[in-house]
Short mmCIF file of C-alpha atoms and ligand atoms in Angstrom, two decimals:
data_model
loop_
_atom_site.label_atom_id
_atom_site.label_comp_id
_atom_site.label_asym_id
_atom_site.label_seq_id
_atom_site.Cartn_x
_atom_site.Cartn_y
_atom_site.Cartn_z
CA MET A 597 -15.62 -10.42 14.73
CA PRO A 598 -15.12 -9.78 11.13
CA ALA A 599 -11.72 -10.24 9.09
CA THR A 600 -11.04 -7.09 7.36
CA VAL A 601 -9.15 -6.04 4.50
CA ILE A 602 -7.49 -2.15 4.04
CA VAL A 603 -6.91 -2.04 0.36
CA GLY A 604 -5.78 1.42 -1.58
CA LEU A 605 -7.83 2.11 -4.74
CA GLN A 606 -5.33 4.37 -6.07
CA TRP A 607 -1.72 4.12 -6.91
CA GLY A 608 -1.16 3.95 -3.19
CA ASP A 609 -0.62 6.50 -0.59
CA GLU A 610 -4.37 7.16 -0.33
CA GLY A 611 -4.19 7.46 3.46
CA LYS A 612 -4.31 3.93 4.31
CA GLY A 613 -2.95 4.04 8.11
CA LYS A 614 -5.16 7.03 9.46
CA MET A 615 -7.97 3.82 8.80
CA THR A 616 -6.07 1.36 10.76
CA ASP A 617 -5.20 3.50 13.45
CA PHE A 618 -9.05 4.58 13.38
CA LEU A 619 -10.30 0.72 13.72
CA ALA A 620 -6.96 -0.02 16.04
CA GLU A 621 -9.45 0.04 19.30
CA GLN A 622 -11.19 -3.37 18.18
CA VAL A 623 -8.63 -5.03 16.46
CA ALA A 624 -6.46 -8.15 17.66
CA MET A 625 -4.07 -8.12 14.89
CA VAL A 626 -3.12 -6.52 12.21
CA VAL A 627 -1.39 -7.99 9.18
CA ARG A 628 0.73 -6.73 6.30
CA TYR A 629 0.12 -9.12 3.27
CA GLN A 630 2.61 -7.80 0.56
CA GLY A 631 5.49 -5.17 -0.85
CA GLY A 632 8.43 -4.37 1.05
CA ASP A 633 10.18 -1.70 2.47
CA ASN A 634 8.89 0.38 -0.33
CA ALA A 635 6.11 1.13 1.06
CA GLY A 636 6.24 4.22 3.82
CA HIS A 637 3.70 5.56 6.18
CA THR A 638 3.59 8.02 8.86
CA VAL A 639 1.78 7.35 12.39
CA VAL A 640 0.97 9.71 14.47
CA ASN A 641 0.93 8.77 18.00
CA GLY A 642 0.01 11.61 20.31
CA ASP A 643 3.04 14.33 20.12
CA GLU A 644 4.83 11.49 18.47
CA VAL A 645 5.73 10.63 14.82
CA PHE A 646 6.74 7.19 13.61
CA LYS A 647 7.86 6.21 10.32
CA LEU A 648 7.43 2.82 9.39
CA ARG A 649 8.23 0.69 6.51
CA LEU A 650 7.55 -2.74 7.29
CA THR A 651 5.99 -2.70 10.40
CA PRO A 652 2.54 -2.80 11.02
CA SER A 653 1.38 0.44 12.19
CA GLY A 654 -0.97 -2.00 14.62
CA VAL A 655 2.66 -2.28 16.69
CA LEU A 656 2.16 1.47 18.28
CA TYR A 657 -0.67 -0.71 20.57
CA SER A 658 0.00 -2.46 22.94
CA HIS A 659 -2.63 -5.12 22.65
CA ILE A 660 -2.15 -5.39 19.17
CA THR A 661 0.20 -8.10 17.25
CA SER A 662 1.59 -7.34 14.39
CA VAL A 663 2.58 -9.78 11.63
CA ILE A 664 4.57 -9.57 8.87
CA GLY A 665 2.99 -12.54 6.37
CA ASN A 666 4.24 -14.60 3.71
CA GLY A 667 3.74 -12.35 0.66
CA VAL A 668 5.78 -9.61 2.34
CA VAL A 669 9.46 -9.11 0.97
CA VAL A 670 11.42 -8.27 4.14
CA ASN A 671 15.07 -6.68 3.80
CA PRO A 672 16.23 -7.23 7.36
CA LEU A 673 18.12 -4.06 7.42
CA THR A 674 15.09 -2.45 7.20
CA LEU A 675 13.42 -4.75 9.55
CA ILE A 676 16.22 -4.46 12.37
CA ASP A 677 16.91 -0.51 12.38
CA GLU A 678 12.82 -0.45 12.74
CA LEU A 679 12.62 -2.88 15.75
CA ASP A 680 15.36 -0.72 17.37
CA MET A 681 14.22 2.32 16.51
CA LEU A 682 10.86 1.01 18.14
CA ALA A 683 12.43 -0.33 21.29
CA SER A 684 14.46 2.61 21.74
CA ARG A 685 11.53 4.83 22.01
CA GLY A 686 9.59 2.43 24.81
CA ILE A 687 7.76 0.21 22.23
CA ASP A 688 7.33 -3.63 22.78
CA VAL A 689 8.33 -5.00 19.75
CA ALA A 690 8.09 -8.37 21.24
CA ARG A 691 4.41 -8.63 19.34
CA VAL A 692 5.66 -8.36 16.28
CA ARG A 693 6.11 -11.81 14.13
CA VAL A 694 7.20 -12.63 10.64
CA SER A 695 6.39 -15.07 8.46
CA ARG A 696 8.95 -18.05 8.16
CA SER A 697 8.27 -18.35 4.48
CA ALA A 698 8.44 -14.17 3.68
CA HIS A 699 11.06 -13.90 1.24
CA VAL A 700 14.39 -11.67 1.97
CA THR A 701 15.47 -9.01 -0.06
CA MET A 702 19.61 -9.33 0.08
CA PRO A 703 21.86 -6.21 -0.91
CA TYR A 704 22.07 -8.44 -4.39
CA HIS A 705 18.68 -7.52 -5.32
CA VAL A 706 18.76 -3.69 -4.28
CA ALA A 707 21.36 -2.76 -6.74
CA LEU A 708 20.01 -4.96 -9.16
CA ASP A 709 16.95 -2.86 -9.02
CA VAL A 710 19.00 0.33 -8.94
CA ALA A 711 21.46 -0.80 -11.47
CA ASN A 712 18.32 -1.87 -13.83
CA GLU A 713 16.63 1.22 -13.65
CA SER A 714 19.60 3.27 -14.50
CA ARG A 715 19.88 0.55 -17.42
CA LEU A 716 16.14 1.35 -18.62
CA GLY A 717 17.18 5.46 -18.53
CA GLU A 718 14.04 7.37 -20.16
CA ALA A 719 11.54 4.19 -20.23
CA LYS A 720 12.48 3.31 -16.08
CA VAL A 721 9.66 2.20 -13.72
CA GLY A 722 10.66 4.74 -11.30
CA THR A 723 11.11 2.26 -8.57
CA THR A 724 11.52 3.23 -4.98
CA GLY A 725 14.93 1.42 -5.50
CA ARG A 726 14.46 -0.98 -2.82
CA GLY A 727 15.10 -4.06 -4.61
CA ILE A 728 11.04 -5.35 -4.87
CA GLY A 729 11.10 -6.56 -8.25
CA PRO A 730 14.46 -8.65 -8.16
CA THR A 731 13.31 -10.42 -4.94
CA TYR A 732 9.87 -11.23 -6.15
CA GLY A 733 11.89 -12.19 -9.55
CA ASP A 734 13.78 -14.52 -7.58
CA ARG A 735 10.59 -15.81 -5.28
CA ALA A 736 9.21 -16.74 -8.64
CA TRP A 737 12.29 -18.39 -10.07
CA ARG A 738 13.18 -20.51 -7.12
CA LEU A 739 15.91 -18.83 -6.48
CA GLY A 740 15.08 -16.73 -3.05
CA LEU A 741 15.65 -16.79 0.60
CA ARG A 742 13.55 -17.19 3.30
CA MET A 743 13.62 -15.84 6.30
CA GLU A 744 13.61 -19.32 7.83
CA ASP A 745 17.09 -19.92 5.78
CA LEU A 746 18.50 -17.04 7.87
CA LEU A 747 18.33 -19.87 10.70
CA ASP A 748 20.68 -22.17 9.06
CA ARG A 749 24.07 -20.90 7.44
CA GLY A 750 24.29 -24.48 5.32
CA VAL A 751 21.08 -23.51 3.93
CA LEU A 752 22.28 -19.88 3.44
CA ARG A 753 25.13 -21.03 1.45
CA GLU A 754 23.52 -23.14 -0.32
CA ARG A 755 20.69 -20.86 -1.73
CA ILE A 756 23.27 -18.04 -2.30
CA SER A 757 25.35 -19.98 -4.13
CA ARG A 758 22.75 -20.96 -6.38
CA ALA A 759 21.50 -17.66 -6.59
CA LEU A 760 24.60 -15.12 -6.98
CA PRO A 761 26.43 -16.44 -10.16
CA ASP A 762 23.76 -14.91 -12.76
CA LYS A 763 23.33 -11.91 -10.63
CA ASN A 764 27.10 -11.33 -10.61
CA LEU A 765 26.76 -11.64 -14.69
CA LEU A 766 24.19 -9.01 -14.65
CA LEU A 767 25.91 -6.84 -12.37
CA LYS A 768 29.54 -7.15 -13.87
CA GLY A 769 27.81 -6.65 -17.60
CA MET A 770 26.30 -3.23 -16.12
CA GLY A 771 29.30 -2.14 -15.11
CA ASP A 772 28.26 -2.30 -11.19
CA PRO A 773 30.36 -4.45 -8.33
CA THR A 774 29.76 -7.62 -7.59
CA PHE A 775 29.11 -9.85 -4.72
CA GLU A 776 30.79 -13.15 -2.96
CA VAL A 777 29.07 -15.58 -1.44
CA GLU A 778 31.10 -15.60 2.47
CA PRO A 779 30.10 -12.37 3.39
CA LEU A 780 26.51 -12.80 2.27
CA VAL A 781 26.12 -15.54 4.49
CA ALA A 782 28.04 -14.27 7.52
CA MET A 783 26.05 -10.82 7.21
CA ALA A 784 22.59 -13.12 6.40
CA ALA A 785 23.54 -15.61 9.85
CA ALA A 786 23.88 -12.30 12.12
CA TRP A 787 20.58 -11.15 10.69
CA GLY A 788 19.46 -14.41 11.49
CA GLU A 789 20.36 -14.49 15.37
CA ARG A 790 18.91 -10.97 15.65
CA LEU A 791 15.63 -11.96 14.10
CA ARG A 792 15.17 -15.32 15.55
CA PRO A 793 12.32 -14.55 18.11
CA HIS A 794 10.15 -12.80 15.86
CA LEU A 795 9.93 -15.67 13.21
CA ASP A 796 6.73 -17.68 13.44
CA ASP A 797 4.53 -19.99 11.30
CA THR A 798 2.09 -16.75 10.48
CA THR A 799 -0.45 -18.50 8.92
CA TRP A 800 -1.40 -20.28 12.03
CA LEU A 801 -1.22 -17.64 14.01
CA VAL A 802 -3.81 -15.83 12.19
CA GLN A 803 -6.05 -18.68 11.87
CA GLY A 804 -5.75 -19.17 15.11
CA ALA A 805 -6.84 -15.72 16.04
CA LEU A 806 -10.11 -15.69 13.40
CA ALA A 807 -10.75 -19.47 15.24
CA ARG A 808 -11.07 -17.57 18.28
CA GLY A 809 -13.53 -14.87 17.04
CA GLU A 810 -10.73 -11.79 17.36
CA HIS A 811 -10.60 -9.27 14.63
CA VAL A 812 -7.93 -9.44 12.13
CA LEU A 813 -7.00 -6.46 9.93
CA PHE A 814 -5.24 -7.38 6.94
CA GLU A 815 -3.26 -3.99 5.71
CA GLY A 816 -2.36 -3.80 1.78
CA ALA A 817 0.36 -1.27 0.70
CA GLN A 818 0.24 0.29 -2.04
CA GLY A 819 -3.01 0.77 -4.43
CA THR A 820 -5.05 -1.41 -6.75
CA LEU A 821 -3.26 0.39 -9.90
CA LEU A 822 0.50 -0.54 -9.01
CA ASP A 823 -1.11 -4.00 -8.99
CA LEU A 824 0.92 -6.59 -10.88
CA ASP A 825 -1.92 -7.59 -12.67
CA HIS A 826 -4.28 -4.83 -12.78
CA GLY A 827 -2.38 -1.90 -13.08
CA SER A 828 -0.61 -0.47 -15.84
CA TYR A 829 2.10 -2.97 -16.50
CA PRO A 830 5.01 -2.45 -16.26
CA PHE A 831 4.38 0.71 -14.61
CA VAL A 832 3.52 -1.16 -11.33
CA THR A 833 5.18 -2.86 -8.07
CA SER A 834 5.76 -6.36 -8.08
CA SER A 835 3.16 -7.70 -5.75
CA ASN A 836 -0.59 -7.69 -5.60
CA PRO A 837 -1.54 -5.18 -3.41
CA VAL A 838 -5.70 -5.93 -4.26
CA ALA A 839 -7.79 -7.62 -1.48
CA GLY A 840 -7.37 -10.88 -3.06
CA GLY A 841 -3.13 -10.46 -2.19
CA ALA A 842 -4.87 -10.65 1.86
CA CYS A 843 -5.52 -14.46 0.98
CA THR A 844 -2.17 -15.66 -0.37
CA GLY A 845 -0.19 -13.59 1.20
CA GLY A 846 -1.61 -13.12 4.71
CA GLY A 847 -2.88 -17.00 4.95
CA ILE A 848 -6.34 -16.98 4.92
CA GLY A 849 -8.73 -18.23 2.23
CA PRO A 850 -11.68 -16.16 0.44
CA LEU A 851 -14.12 -17.09 2.58
CA GLN A 852 -12.69 -16.07 5.39
CA VAL A 853 -13.25 -12.08 4.73
CA ASP A 854 -15.77 -10.19 5.99
CA GLU A 855 -15.51 -7.09 4.67
CA VAL A 856 -12.85 -4.72 2.30
CA ILE A 857 -12.37 -1.08 3.17
CA GLY A 858 -11.38 0.66 0.16
CA VAL A 859 -9.45 3.44 0.77
CA ILE A 860 -9.03 6.87 -1.67
CA LYS A 861 -8.40 10.47 -1.59
CA ALA A 862 -10.41 12.80 -2.41
CA TYR A 863 -7.70 13.72 -5.64
CA SER A 864 -5.26 11.59 -7.00
CA THR A 865 -1.19 11.19 -6.79
CA ARG A 866 0.68 8.91 -8.53
CA VAL A 867 5.22 8.14 -7.67
CA GLY A 868 7.26 6.95 -10.38
CA SER A 869 6.47 6.52 -14.05
CA GLY A 870 3.61 4.96 -16.26
CA PRO A 871 0.06 6.70 -17.73
CA TYR A 872 -1.76 9.19 -15.55
CA PRO A 873 -4.43 10.50 -17.68
CA THR A 874 -6.36 12.86 -14.96
CA GLU A 875 -2.36 14.24 -14.17
CA LEU A 876 -2.07 18.11 -13.73
CA HIS A 877 0.75 20.26 -14.67
CA ASP A 878 -0.64 23.62 -13.52
CA GLU A 879 -0.86 25.83 -10.23
CA ILE A 880 -3.86 23.92 -9.16
CA GLY A 881 -2.13 20.52 -8.82
CA ALA A 882 0.84 22.50 -7.50
CA GLY A 883 -1.40 23.83 -5.25
CA ILE A 884 -2.81 20.68 -4.49
CA ALA A 885 0.67 19.04 -3.83
CA ALA A 886 2.03 21.86 -1.27
CA ARG A 887 -1.50 21.70 0.96
CA GLY A 888 -1.97 17.41 0.62
CA HIS A 889 2.16 17.41 1.49
CA GLU A 890 2.60 15.01 -1.35
CA PHE A 891 6.31 13.46 -1.05
CA GLY A 892 7.12 10.08 -1.11
CA THR A 893 7.41 8.71 2.39
CA VAL A 894 10.19 6.55 1.45
CA THR A 895 11.92 8.63 -1.22
CA GLY A 896 10.70 11.95 -0.68
CA ARG A 897 10.32 12.32 -4.07
CA PRO A 898 7.11 14.75 -5.44
CA ARG A 899 3.91 12.62 -6.06
CA ARG A 900 2.44 13.68 -9.01
CA VAL A 901 -0.90 14.93 -8.74
CA GLY A 902 -4.20 14.96 -10.62
CA TRP A 903 -7.94 15.16 -10.34
CA PHE A 904 -10.01 12.30 -8.89
CA ASP A 905 -10.40 9.38 -11.48
CA ALA A 906 -13.78 7.70 -11.45
CA VAL A 907 -12.67 5.28 -13.99
CA PRO A 908 -9.86 3.36 -12.50
CA LEU A 909 -12.46 3.60 -8.94
CA ARG A 910 -15.45 1.50 -10.39
CA TYR A 911 -12.66 -1.04 -11.61
CA ALA A 912 -11.05 -1.41 -8.09
CA VAL A 913 -14.48 -1.79 -6.37
CA ALA A 914 -15.14 -4.57 -9.15
CA VAL A 915 -11.68 -6.08 -8.30
CA ASN A 916 -11.58 -5.84 -4.77
CA SER A 917 -14.83 -6.76 -4.10
CA VAL A 918 -15.24 -3.37 -1.83
CA SER A 919 -17.64 -3.32 1.20
CA SER A 920 -17.36 0.58 1.78
CA ILE A 921 -15.23 3.19 1.04
CA THR A 922 -13.17 5.70 3.25
CA LEU A 923 -12.41 9.14 1.45
CA ASN A 924 -9.40 10.66 2.45
CA LYS A 925 -8.37 14.30 2.06
CA LEU A 926 -11.57 16.41 1.15
CA ASP A 927 -9.87 19.03 3.25
CA ILE A 928 -7.17 19.72 0.54
CA LEU A 929 -9.90 20.92 -1.97
CA SER A 930 -11.30 23.76 -0.06
CA GLY A 931 -10.55 27.06 -2.06
CA ILE A 932 -10.49 25.84 -5.48
CA GLU A 933 -12.58 27.24 -7.82
CA THR A 934 -13.96 24.24 -9.80
CA ILE A 935 -13.48 20.58 -9.12
CA GLN A 936 -12.94 18.56 -11.76
CA LEU A 937 -13.77 14.54 -11.91
CA CYS A 938 -12.69 12.46 -14.64
CA VAL A 939 -16.52 10.23 -15.75
CA ALA A 940 -14.70 8.58 -18.94
CA TYR A 941 -12.27 8.75 -21.23
CA GLU A 942 -11.97 9.11 -25.08
CA LEU A 943 -9.40 6.75 -26.44
CA ASP A 944 -9.03 6.44 -30.02
CA GLY A 945 -12.18 8.64 -30.97
CA ARG A 946 -14.65 6.44 -28.42
CA ARG A 947 -16.23 7.48 -25.19
CA VAL A 948 -14.95 4.74 -22.69
CA GLU A 949 -16.23 3.95 -20.05
CA THR A 950 -13.94 1.07 -17.98
CA TRP A 951 -10.63 0.86 -17.13
CA PRO A 952 -8.49 -0.19 -20.07
CA SER A 953 -6.17 -3.52 -19.36
CA SER A 954 -3.96 -2.07 -21.45
CA GLY A 955 -1.14 0.42 -20.48
CA ALA A 956 -0.70 1.46 -24.46
CA ALA A 957 -4.31 2.15 -24.40
CA LEU A 958 -4.50 4.38 -20.98
CA SER A 959 -1.42 6.06 -22.52
CA ARG A 960 -3.42 7.59 -25.32
CA ALA A 961 -6.81 8.18 -23.19
CA THR A 962 -7.76 11.65 -22.55
CA PRO A 963 -9.68 12.37 -19.51
CA VAL A 964 -14.06 13.08 -19.86
CA TYR A 965 -14.82 15.53 -16.87
CA GLU A 966 -17.48 16.68 -15.62
CA ASP A 967 -17.33 19.96 -13.63
CA PHE A 968 -18.21 20.62 -9.45
CA PRO A 969 -18.77 23.84 -8.30
CA GLY A 970 -15.85 23.70 -5.47
CA TRP A 971 -16.03 25.98 -1.85
CA VAL A 972 -14.14 28.33 0.08
CA GLU A 973 -14.86 26.97 3.50
CA PRO A 974 -12.01 25.16 5.42
CA LEU A 975 -13.47 21.87 6.44
CA HIS A 976 -11.47 20.66 9.75
CA ASP A 977 -13.80 21.14 12.01
CA VAL A 978 -16.76 19.45 10.12
CA ARG A 979 -17.56 15.97 11.61
CA SER A 980 -20.53 15.52 9.69
CA LEU A 981 -21.94 14.96 6.57
CA ALA A 982 -24.66 17.19 6.46
CA ASP A 983 -22.91 20.20 8.07
CA LEU A 984 -20.20 19.67 4.81
CA PRO A 985 -20.95 22.78 2.54
CA GLU A 986 -23.31 21.51 0.05
CA ASN A 987 -20.85 21.25 -3.05
CA ALA A 988 -18.67 19.31 -1.12
CA ARG A 989 -21.07 17.03 -0.11
CA ARG A 990 -22.20 17.42 -3.82
CA TYR A 991 -19.13 16.27 -4.98
CA VAL A 992 -18.76 13.48 -2.59
CA SER A 993 -22.13 12.08 -3.65
CA ALA A 994 -20.80 11.37 -7.54
CA ILE A 995 -17.94 9.77 -6.06
CA GLU A 996 -20.30 7.58 -3.94
CA GLY A 997 -22.69 7.21 -7.12
CA HIS A 998 -19.18 5.99 -9.25
CA ALA A 999 -18.25 3.43 -6.73
CA GLY A 1000 -21.62 2.00 -5.90
CA VAL A 1001 -20.94 1.13 -2.28
CA PRO A 1002 -21.23 3.52 0.33
CA ILE A 1003 -18.63 6.05 1.60
CA ILE A 1004 -18.51 5.19 5.38
CA PHE A 1005 -15.73 7.72 6.93
CA VAL A 1006 -14.91 10.95 5.14
CA SER A 1007 -11.35 12.58 6.90
CA VAL A 1008 -10.93 16.49 6.85
CA GLY A 1009 -7.74 16.67 8.70
CA PRO A 1010 -4.58 14.53 9.28
CA GLU A 1011 -5.93 14.01 13.37
CA ARG A 1012 -7.71 10.78 13.88
CA THR A 1013 -10.38 12.86 15.43
CA GLN A 1014 -10.59 15.36 11.95
CA THR A 1015 -12.79 12.36 10.30
CA ILE A 1016 -16.94 12.39 9.32
CA GLU A 1017 -18.35 9.03 10.56
CA ARG A 1018 -21.50 7.58 8.82
CA ALA A 1019 -23.16 4.57 10.05
CA TRP A 1020 -20.97 1.69 9.94
CA ARG A 1021 -21.87 -1.52 9.32
CA PRO A 1022 -20.24 -4.56 7.52
CA MET A 1023 -21.96 -4.78 3.70
CA ARG A 1024 -21.35 -8.92 3.90
CA ARG A 1025 -22.36 -11.07 7.17
CA ARG A 1026 -21.38 -14.59 7.09
CA ALA A 1027 -23.79 -17.29 6.44
CA GLY A 1028 -25.73 -18.34 9.58
CA LEU A 1029 -24.38 -15.37 11.75
CA PRO A 1030 -27.59 -13.13 13.07
CA GLY A 1031 -28.42 -9.87 11.76
P1 IMP B 2161 9.06 -0.64 -6.58
O1 IMP B 2161 7.78 -1.35 -5.58
O2 IMP B 2161 9.85 0.10 -5.88
O3 IMP B 2161 9.48 -1.73 -7.39
O4 IMP B 2161 7.92 0.45 -7.57
C1 IMP B 2161 7.53 0.00 -8.55
C2 IMP B 2161 6.46 1.33 -8.78
O5 IMP B 2161 5.72 1.29 -7.52
C3 IMP B 2161 6.82 2.66 -8.81
O6 IMP B 2161 6.03 3.68 -9.52
C4 IMP B 2161 7.02 3.21 -7.24
O7 IMP B 2161 7.05 4.92 -7.43
C5 IMP B 2161 5.91 2.68 -6.96
N1 IMP B 2161 5.34 2.52 -5.18
C6 IMP B 2161 6.23 1.46 -4.58
N2 IMP B 2161 5.95 1.69 -3.51
C7 IMP B 2161 5.08 2.88 -3.58
C8 IMP B 2161 4.23 3.19 -2.74
O8 IMP B 2161 4.81 2.97 -0.98
N3 IMP B 2161 3.18 4.19 -2.73
C9 IMP B 2161 3.29 4.51 -3.91
N4 IMP B 2161 4.39 4.02 -4.70
C10 IMP B 2161 5.16 3.36 -4.41
#
């Protein structure tokens, strides 16, 4: 059985949760490999709606072990709230495992994130204000706390005393309240007691599942264009949503990945600041935003909306080694007279077909569009590509042509059944396996 990575190919919010939900029946374990409570996904289970930030959505299935991998940053307050909420609604949370090596988001990380954004003013990143950047910053600076540290007051006191002085200096400099060591130690030790039963060496959990031949799903948060290395820096998140992040943050090696499913929406959205060549500022964009319910799950901020951009799509397929694609929200485009697809940029007087690594270059890029006649029919009841209006089929084929890999699912509504499923075949097979 394969190890499958699910990765967003745009700026996040592509609808990765629907794919996880679709595969859930055949999956034994779902692993989150990066990000923190900046992510948010809404999962509909029958009549019930669950909003999750940290816990992988697999938790709603009793046969799935949900793993928060070492690459995730965990705000224990959010996690405890989420576990309590799930338990109170009858979900068995004993199967939630959290890496002992995952880093902890402390209250001073959140305070620094918020203070820094306000200091940056107009130049702000537009973060979710969850302390993500400062937590990863401390991890790289070797000033971080790991989940296992929550189990030992002595270690906690030593780690917090080490990290706090520079935080307090910065906060004080920005006119914000500072923190004291002992209350933080007491708070963190209480989190440790509460979360102790969930802490585990998740690398061996994952490796064990793969060795037994179980299907493990690695779930990326955010998307490729927000990747710390591959996005338009500095308007990015502080981790690696790309498929390679599943290796460093999930506890596997590159040759253990069998399939990478890239998730896209039929248009694009972005939350937060940064260059966005195909952004729409007209009523077509407002219509897409309204029909697509494009509001941030975590912050409630309206998402910026634009046409689909094939330039970063080609880049994202390459850097993630995407083997197949799932295309979401095609139904939202019904009723638009002409749909535009960005196929290249005009940059400093030249036509450019490759995604520029420089954010400054991207902000000077203007889109070169190919026009597609739209369709008026609602798509919610369509279940095969052949039954799509011809213009919708042509649009899907054009995106597939730019991606260079097959689109295996097309989503035409929020329900699990509102999906067009094409022949399902993993693209890459392990050497030595038949077929
Ligand atoms: P941070 O991850 O909170 O530091 O925010 C950095 C950038 O990533 C900002 O532009 C956020 O809006 C964006 N971002 C973070 N998480 C998500 C997400 O789950 N969906 C969409 N954008 C996100």
